[in-house]
Amino acid sequence: MRIGIVCPYTWDVPGGVQAHVRDLAEALIEEGHQVSVIAPASENAPLPAYVTSVGRAVPVPFNGSVARLSFGFLSANRVRRWVREGRFDVLHVHEPAVPSVGLLACWVAKGPIVATFHTSHERYRSLSVTTPVLMSALEKISGRIAVSDAARKTLVEFVGGDAVLIPNGVAVGRYTHAEPLPGWDEGEVIGFLGRMDEPRKGLPVLLDAFAELAPHRPGLRLLVAGPGDEQEALARVPAAFRDRVVLLGMVSEEDKVRAYHSVDVFCAPNLGGESFGIVLTEAMSAGAAILASDIPAFRRVLDDGRAGALFETGDAASLAREAAALLDDPGRRAELSAEASRAVWKYDWSTVARDVLRVYETVASTAGVEEDDNR
């Protein structure tokens, strides 16, 4: 099958949708399908052979974060040429309601279109405001996928229609085995992975909890991976404990996996706006003992606390209490690790890609019947 996949966000800045598109494309290629991806990308960004750049993206505030999008005449022309030359059996657009490459692809494409909706936001009013403008594109979609119940609810309430629920995938085997980062194989370590300067990722809550724990746990250290303002982050920690907070900045894929294997407790203190939680499935694949905020998306992935402990969202004191309990109980951490390693396999791309492929096959066969009927 010839498959075209459209990623709305810039390829060269890490993000959940980009990782989803990358892993889905590679899983489908491994199954023998011809896959081409189009996405925004910086001029000199290194791209896999299957990715076509639509040009550089512009940062735009979106859903509590900053989305880097590409939209305009130049982008539209490049998308049109990519669609025409690709002659795809199915076009798979991610986040078609976002004003970026996916929306352009819906406008110019003919034939079967599948759309995946990732966004979850209880007050996502931008969709309701722009829906009349979007309808000409959204009405062309043949099959809809939502990555979570929350994303599906957002779709139903603000766009209309329904969707098949297929969760985000994770390449479990990529994270299973790794050596800890140098110097991180002893002592007590809490880890965090995410953009430090994105409020909804919740790093300030973790820093406040660390400041509460540090005076009573002299061996406790905090390992933070992800881009952002290091000085602003450290300013939340009392000066006496700042040397126990290590900020790695942006890390390679290899070091990210090693970071998961370097911690006693992996913490995801996100405040909301998450429809799934790919960082959780990565940590689960690595066998980490997880402590996460009890937002609905995380509660679902962690099986209501059986595959990871939960604390009250946004409450640093609650985080500190739960973290201390886990650090003091190696047996509990081992139980959570074992359950996480078992539970995560339902999200492995070997399963998820097959589910997505069934949607492709359904819309492709339906489109064929419609063409025959119209002859």
PDB file of N, CA, C and O in Angstrom, residues 114-158:
ATOM      1  N   VAL A 114      -7.560   9.528   5.984  1.00  0.00           N
ATOM      2  CA  VAL A 114      -7.717   9.150   7.389  1.00  0.00           C
ATOM      3  C   VAL A 114      -7.120  10.272   8.233  1.00  0.00           C
ATOM      4  O   VAL A 114      -6.085  10.837   7.873  1.00  0.00           O
ATOM      5  N   ALA A 115      -7.777  10.608   9.320  1.00  0.00           N
ATOM      6  CA  ALA A 115      -7.274  11.664  10.198  1.00  0.00           C
ATOM      7  C   ALA A 115      -7.124  11.128  11.617  1.00  0.00           C
ATOM      8  O   ALA A 115      -7.990  10.403  12.101  1.00  0.00           O
ATOM      9  N   THR A 116      -6.014  11.477  12.259  1.00  0.00           N
ATOM     10  CA  THR A 116      -5.833  11.159  13.678  1.00  0.00           C
ATOM     11  C   THR A 116      -5.889  12.447  14.488  1.00  0.00           C
ATOM     12  O   THR A 116      -5.210  13.427  14.167  1.00  0.00           O
ATOM     13  N   PHE A 117      -6.703  12.428  15.540  1.00  0.00           N
ATOM     14  CA  PHE A 117      -6.870  13.575  16.429  1.00  0.00           C
ATOM     15  C   PHE A 117      -6.145  13.274  17.738  1.00  0.00           C
ATOM     16  O   PHE A 117      -6.438  12.289  18.415  1.00  0.00           O
ATOM     17  N   HIS A 118      -5.177  14.124  18.080  1.00  0.00           N
ATOM     18  CA  HIS A 118      -4.369  13.956  19.279  1.00  0.00           C
ATOM     19  C   HIS A 118      -4.797  14.895  20.407  1.00  0.00           C
ATOM     20  O   HIS A 118      -4.583  14.604  21.572  1.00  0.00           O
ATOM     21  N   THR A 119      -5.363  16.050  20.048  1.00  0.00           N
ATOM     22  CA  THR A 119      -5.557  17.135  21.006  1.00  0.00           C
ATOM     23  C   THR A 119      -6.680  16.869  21.995  1.00  0.00           C
ATOM     24  O   THR A 119      -7.746  16.384  21.630  1.00  0.00           O
ATOM     25  N   SER A 120      -6.410  17.206  23.252  1.00  0.00           N
ATOM     26  CA  SER A 120      -7.431  17.172  24.293  1.00  0.00           C
ATOM     27  C   SER A 120      -7.404  18.499  25.025  1.00  0.00           C
ATOM     28  O   SER A 120      -6.376  18.912  25.526  1.00  0.00           O
ATOM     29  N   HIS A 121      -8.532  19.190  25.052  1.00  0.00           N
ATOM     30  CA  HIS A 121      -8.589  20.472  25.755  1.00  0.00           C
ATOM     31  C   HIS A 121     -10.048  20.771  26.062  1.00  0.00           C
ATOM     32  O   HIS A 121     -10.867  20.897  25.156  1.00  0.00           O
ATOM     33  N   GLU A 122     -10.386  20.881  27.348  1.00  0.00           N
ATOM     34  CA  GLU A 122     -11.771  21.091  27.733  1.00  0.00           C
ATOM     35  C   GLU A 122     -12.320  22.415  27.206  1.00  0.00           C
ATOM     36  O   GLU A 122     -13.513  22.547  26.967  1.00  0.00           O
ATOM     37  N   ARG A 123     -11.472  23.407  27.031  1.00  0.00           N
ATOM     38  CA  ARG A 123     -11.939  24.706  26.554  1.00  0.00           C
ATOM     39  C   ARG A 123     -11.226  25.062  25.254  1.00  0.00           C
ATOM     40  O   ARG A 123     -10.733  26.166  25.055  1.00  0.00           O
ATOM     41  N   TYR A 124     -11.193  24.105  24.349  1.00  0.00           N
ATOM     42  CA  TYR A 124     -10.490  24.266  23.074  1.00  0.00           C
ATOM     43  C   TYR A 124     -11.380  25.049  22.113  1.00  0.00           C
ATOM     44  O   TYR A 124     -11.917  24.526  21.150  1.00  0.00           O
ATOM     45  N   ARG A 125     -11.555  26.347  22.410  1.00  0.00           N
ATOM     46  CA  ARG A 125     -12.520  27.156  21.687  1.00  0.00           C
ATOM     47  C   ARG A 125     -12.052  27.520  20.283  1.00  0.00           C
ATOM     48  O   ARG A 125     -12.873  27.866  19.434  1.00  0.00           O
ATOM     49  N   SER A 126     -10.773  27.433  20.015  1.00  0.00           N
ATOM     50  CA  SER A 126     -10.306  27.783  18.679  1.00  0.00           C
ATOM     51  C   SER A 126     -10.940  26.890  17.626  1.00  0.00           C
ATOM     52  O   SER A 126     -11.220  27.315  16.513  1.00  0.00           O
ATOM     53  N   LEU A 127     -11.212  25.621  17.986  1.00  0.00           N
ATOM     54  CA  LEU A 127     -11.853  24.719  17.033  1.00  0.00           C
ATOM     55  C   LEU A 127     -13.285  25.164  16.758  1.00  0.00           C
ATOM     56  O   LEU A 127     -13.719  25.214  15.615  1.00  0.00           O
ATOM     57  N   SER A 128     -14.040  25.496  17.818  1.00  0.00           N
ATOM     58  CA  SER A 128     -15.425  25.867  17.618  1.00  0.00           C
ATOM     59  C   SER A 128     -15.541  27.157  16.817  1.00  0.00           C
ATOM     60  O   SER A 128     -16.459  27.327  16.023  1.00  0.00           O
ATOM     61  N   VAL A 129     -14.591  28.062  16.998  1.00  0.00           N
ATOM     62  CA  VAL A 129     -14.616  29.329  16.274  1.00  0.00           C
ATOM     63  C   VAL A 129     -14.305  29.133  14.800  1.00  0.00           C
ATOM     64  O   VAL A 129     -14.908  29.745  13.922  1.00  0.00           O
ATOM     65  N   THR A 130     -13.359  28.260  14.503  1.00  0.00           N
ATOM     66  CA  THR A 130     -12.895  28.127  13.122  1.00  0.00           C
ATOM     67  C   THR A 130     -13.573  26.994  12.363  1.00  0.00           C
ATOM     68  O   THR A 130     -13.309  26.794  11.191  1.00  0.00           O
ATOM     69  N   THR A 131     -14.472  26.256  13.011  1.00  0.00           N
ATOM     70  CA  THR A 131     -15.082  25.103  12.355  1.00  0.00           C
ATOM     71  C   THR A 131     -15.707  25.435  10.999  1.00  0.00           C
ATOM     72  O   THR A 131     -15.531  24.665  10.048  1.00  0.00           O
ATOM     73  N   PRO A 132     -16.454  26.530  10.820  1.00  0.00           N
ATOM     74  CA  PRO A 132     -17.003  26.817   9.489  1.00  0.00           C
ATOM     75  C   PRO A 132     -15.931  26.896   8.403  1.00  0.00           C
ATOM     76  O   PRO A 132     -16.154  26.462   7.270  1.00  0.00           O
ATOM     77  N   VAL A 133     -14.771  27.431   8.734  1.00  0.00           N
ATOM     78  CA  VAL A 133     -13.686  27.521   7.767  1.00  0.00           C
ATOM     79  C   VAL A 133     -13.110  26.144   7.479  1.00  0.00           C
ATOM     80  O   VAL A 133     -12.692  25.834   6.365  1.00  0.00           O
ATOM     81  N   LEU A 134     -13.091  25.281   8.503  1.00  0.00           N
ATOM     82  CA  LEU A 134     -12.480  23.961   8.376  1.00  0.00           C
ATOM     83  C   LEU A 134     -13.364  22.937   7.692  1.00  0.00           C
ATOM     84  O   LEU A 134     -12.865  21.930   7.180  1.00  0.00           O
ATOM     85  N   MET A 135     -14.670  23.155   7.663  1.00  0.00           N
ATOM     86  CA  MET A 135     -15.578  22.106   7.240  1.00  0.00           C
ATOM     87  C   MET A 135     -15.297  21.600   5.830  1.00  0.00           C
ATOM     88  O   MET A 135     -15.451  20.407   5.543  1.00  0.00           O
ATOM     89  N   SER A 136     -14.876  22.486   4.925  1.00  0.00           N
ATOM     90  CA  SER A 136     -14.604  22.048   3.554  1.00  0.00           C
ATOM     91  C   SER A 136     -13.491  21.015   3.501  1.00  0.00           C
ATOM     92  O   SER A 136     -13.463  20.166   2.611  1.00  0.00           O
ATOM     93  N   ALA A 137     -12.578  21.082   4.476  1.00  0.00           N
ATOM     94  CA  ALA A 137     -11.505  20.087   4.536  1.00  0.00           C
ATOM     95  C   ALA A 137     -11.936  18.872   5.344  1.00  0.00           C
ATOM     96  O   ALA A 137     -11.738  17.727   4.926  1.00  0.00           O
ATOM     97  N   LEU A 138     -12.538  19.097   6.509  1.00  0.00           N
ATOM     98  CA  LEU A 138     -12.879  17.995   7.396  1.00  0.00           C
ATOM     99  C   LEU A 138     -13.916  17.063   6.791  1.00  0.00           C
ATOM    100  O   LEU A 138     -13.936  15.862   7.080  1.00  0.00           O
ATOM    101  N   GLU A 139     -14.804  17.585   5.932  1.00  0.00           N
ATOM    102  CA  GLU A 139     -15.831  16.747   5.328  1.00  0.00           C
ATOM    103  C   GLU A 139     -15.256  15.724   4.360  1.00  0.00           C
ATOM    104  O   GLU A 139     -15.921  14.749   3.995  1.00  0.00           O
ATOM    105  N   LYS A 140     -14.001  15.918   3.929  1.00  0.00           N
ATOM    106  CA  LYS A 140     -13.377  14.986   2.997  1.00  0.00           C
ATOM    107  C   LYS A 140     -12.758  13.783   3.698  1.00  0.00           C
ATOM    108  O   LYS A 140     -12.310  12.838   3.044  1.00  0.00           O
ATOM    109  N   ILE A 141     -12.722  13.810   5.031  1.00  0.00           N
ATOM    110  CA  ILE A 141     -12.086  12.724   5.784  1.00  0.00           C
ATOM    111  C   ILE A 141     -12.981  11.486   5.785  1.00  0.00           C
ATOM    112  O   ILE A 141     -14.163  11.555   6.110  1.00  0.00           O
ATOM    113  N   SER A 142     -12.377  10.350   5.406  1.00  0.00           N
ATOM    114  CA  SER A 142     -13.128   9.092   5.299  1.00  0.00           C
ATOM    115  C   SER A 142     -13.122   8.293   6.596  1.00  0.00           C
ATOM    116  O   SER A 142     -14.068   7.564   6.891  1.00  0.00           O
ATOM    117  N   GLY A 143     -12.021   8.377   7.354  1.00  0.00           N
ATOM    118  CA  GLY A 143     -11.898   7.623   8.593  1.00  0.00           C
ATOM    119  C   GLY A 143     -11.235   8.457   9.664  1.00  0.00           C
ATOM    120  O   GLY A 143     -10.284   9.193   9.382  1.00  0.00           O
ATOM    121  N   ARG A 144     -11.729   8.370  10.891  1.00  0.00           N
ATOM    122  CA  ARG A 144     -11.195   9.185  11.982  1.00  0.00           C
ATOM    123  C   ARG A 144     -10.662   8.291  13.096  1.00  0.00           C
ATOM    124  O   ARG A 144     -11.300   7.306  13.470  1.00  0.00           O
ATOM    125  N   ILE A 145      -9.499   8.679  13.620  1.00  0.00           N
ATOM    126  CA  ILE A 145      -8.866   7.979  14.731  1.00  0.00           C
ATOM    127  C   ILE A 145      -8.643   8.988  15.847  1.00  0.00           C
ATOM    128  O   ILE A 145      -8.215  10.113  15.589  1.00  0.00           O
ATOM    129  N   ALA A 146      -8.915   8.603  17.091  1.00  0.00           N
ATOM    130  CA  ALA A 146      -8.561   9.410  18.258  1.00  0.00           C
ATOM    131  C   ALA A 146      -7.610   8.593  19.115  1.00  0.00           C
ATOM    132  O   ALA A 146      -7.784   7.379  19.261  1.00  0.00           O
ATOM    133  N   VAL A 147      -6.597   9.254  19.674  1.00  0.00           N
ATOM    134  CA  VAL A 147      -5.581   8.517  20.430  1.00  0.00           C
ATOM    135  C   VAL A 147      -6.001   8.237  21.872  1.00  0.00           C
ATOM    136  O   VAL A 147      -5.327   7.483  22.571  1.00  0.00           O
ATOM    137  N   SER A 148      -7.096   8.841  22.307  1.00  0.00           N
ATOM    138  CA  SER A 148      -7.548   8.635  23.685  1.00  0.00           C
ATOM    139  C   SER A 148      -9.009   9.025  23.792  1.00  0.00           C
ATOM    140  O   SER A 148      -9.577   9.673  22.895  1.00  0.00           O
ATOM    141  N   ASP A 149      -9.633   8.637  24.896  1.00  0.00           N
ATOM    142  CA  ASP A 149     -11.010   9.054  25.154  1.00  0.00           C
ATOM    143  C   ASP A 149     -11.115  10.572  25.221  1.00  0.00           C
ATOM    144  O   ASP A 149     -12.094  11.165  24.764  1.00  0.00           O
ATOM    145  N   ALA A 150     -10.096  11.204  25.816  1.00  0.00           N
ATOM    146  CA  ALA A 150     -10.113  12.663  25.941  1.00  0.00           C
ATOM    147  C   ALA A 150     -10.050  13.329  24.576  1.00  0.00           C
ATOM    148  O   ALA A 150     -10.756  14.306  24.306  1.00  0.00           O
ATOM    149  N   ALA A 151      -9.199  12.815  23.683  1.00  0.00           N
ATOM    150  CA  ALA A 151      -9.109  13.371  22.335  1.00  0.00           C
ATOM    151  C   ALA A 151     -10.402  13.125  21.566  1.00  0.00           C
ATOM    152  O   ALA A 151     -10.865  13.973  20.795  1.00  0.00           O
ATOM    153  N   ARG A 152     -10.986  11.955  21.765  1.00  0.00           N
ATOM    154  CA  ARG A 152     -12.254  11.642  21.105  1.00  0.00           C
ATOM    155  C   ARG A 152     -13.355  12.583  21.584  1.00  0.00           C
ATOM    156  O   ARG A 152     -14.180  13.070  20.783  1.00  0.00           O
ATOM    157  N   LYS A 153     -13.395  12.862  22.874  1.00  0.00           N
ATOM    158  CA  LYS A 153     -14.404  13.774  23.419  1.00  0.00           C
ATOM    159  C   LYS A 153     -14.231  15.172  22.837  1.00  0.00           C
ATOM    160  O   LYS A 153     -15.216  15.839  22.497  1.00  0.00           O
ATOM    161  N   THR A 154     -12.984  15.633  22.733  1.00  0.00           N
ATOM    162  CA  THR A 154     -12.723  16.946  22.148  1.00  0.00           C
ATOM    163  C   THR A 154     -13.226  16.999  20.714  1.00  0.00           C
ATOM    164  O   THR A 154     -13.853  17.980  20.285  1.00  0.00           O
ATOM    165  N   LEU A 155     -12.965  15.940  19.940  1.00  0.00           N
ATOM    166  CA  LEU A 155     -13.413  15.871  18.556  1.00  0.00           C
ATOM    167  C   LEU A 155     -14.935  15.959  18.472  1.00  0.00           C
ATOM    168  O   LEU A 155     -15.488  16.764  17.702  1.00  0.00           O
ATOM    169  N   VAL A 156     -15.620  15.157  19.274  1.00  0.00           N
ATOM    170  CA  VAL A 156     -17.080  15.113  19.226  1.00  0.00           C
ATOM    171  C   VAL A 156     -17.683  16.462  19.601  1.00  0.00           C
ATOM    172  O   VAL A 156     -18.604  16.963  18.946  1.00  0.00           O
ATOM    173  N   GLU A 157     -17.149  17.096  20.654  1.00  0.00           N
ATOM    174  CA  GLU A 157     -17.750  18.325  21.170  1.00  0.00           C
ATOM    175  C   GLU A 157     -17.472  19.536  20.299  1.00  0.00           C
ATOM    176  O   GLU A 157     -18.327  20.406  20.149  1.00  0.00           O
ATOM    177  N   PHE A 158     -16.270  19.621  19.718  1.00  0.00           N
ATOM    178  CA  PHE A 158     -15.895  20.852  19.036  1.00  0.00           C
ATOM    179  C   PHE A 158     -15.876  20.744  17.514  1.00  0.00           C
ATOM    180  O   PHE A 158     -15.904  21.756  16.830  1.00  0.00           O
TER     181      PHE A 158
END
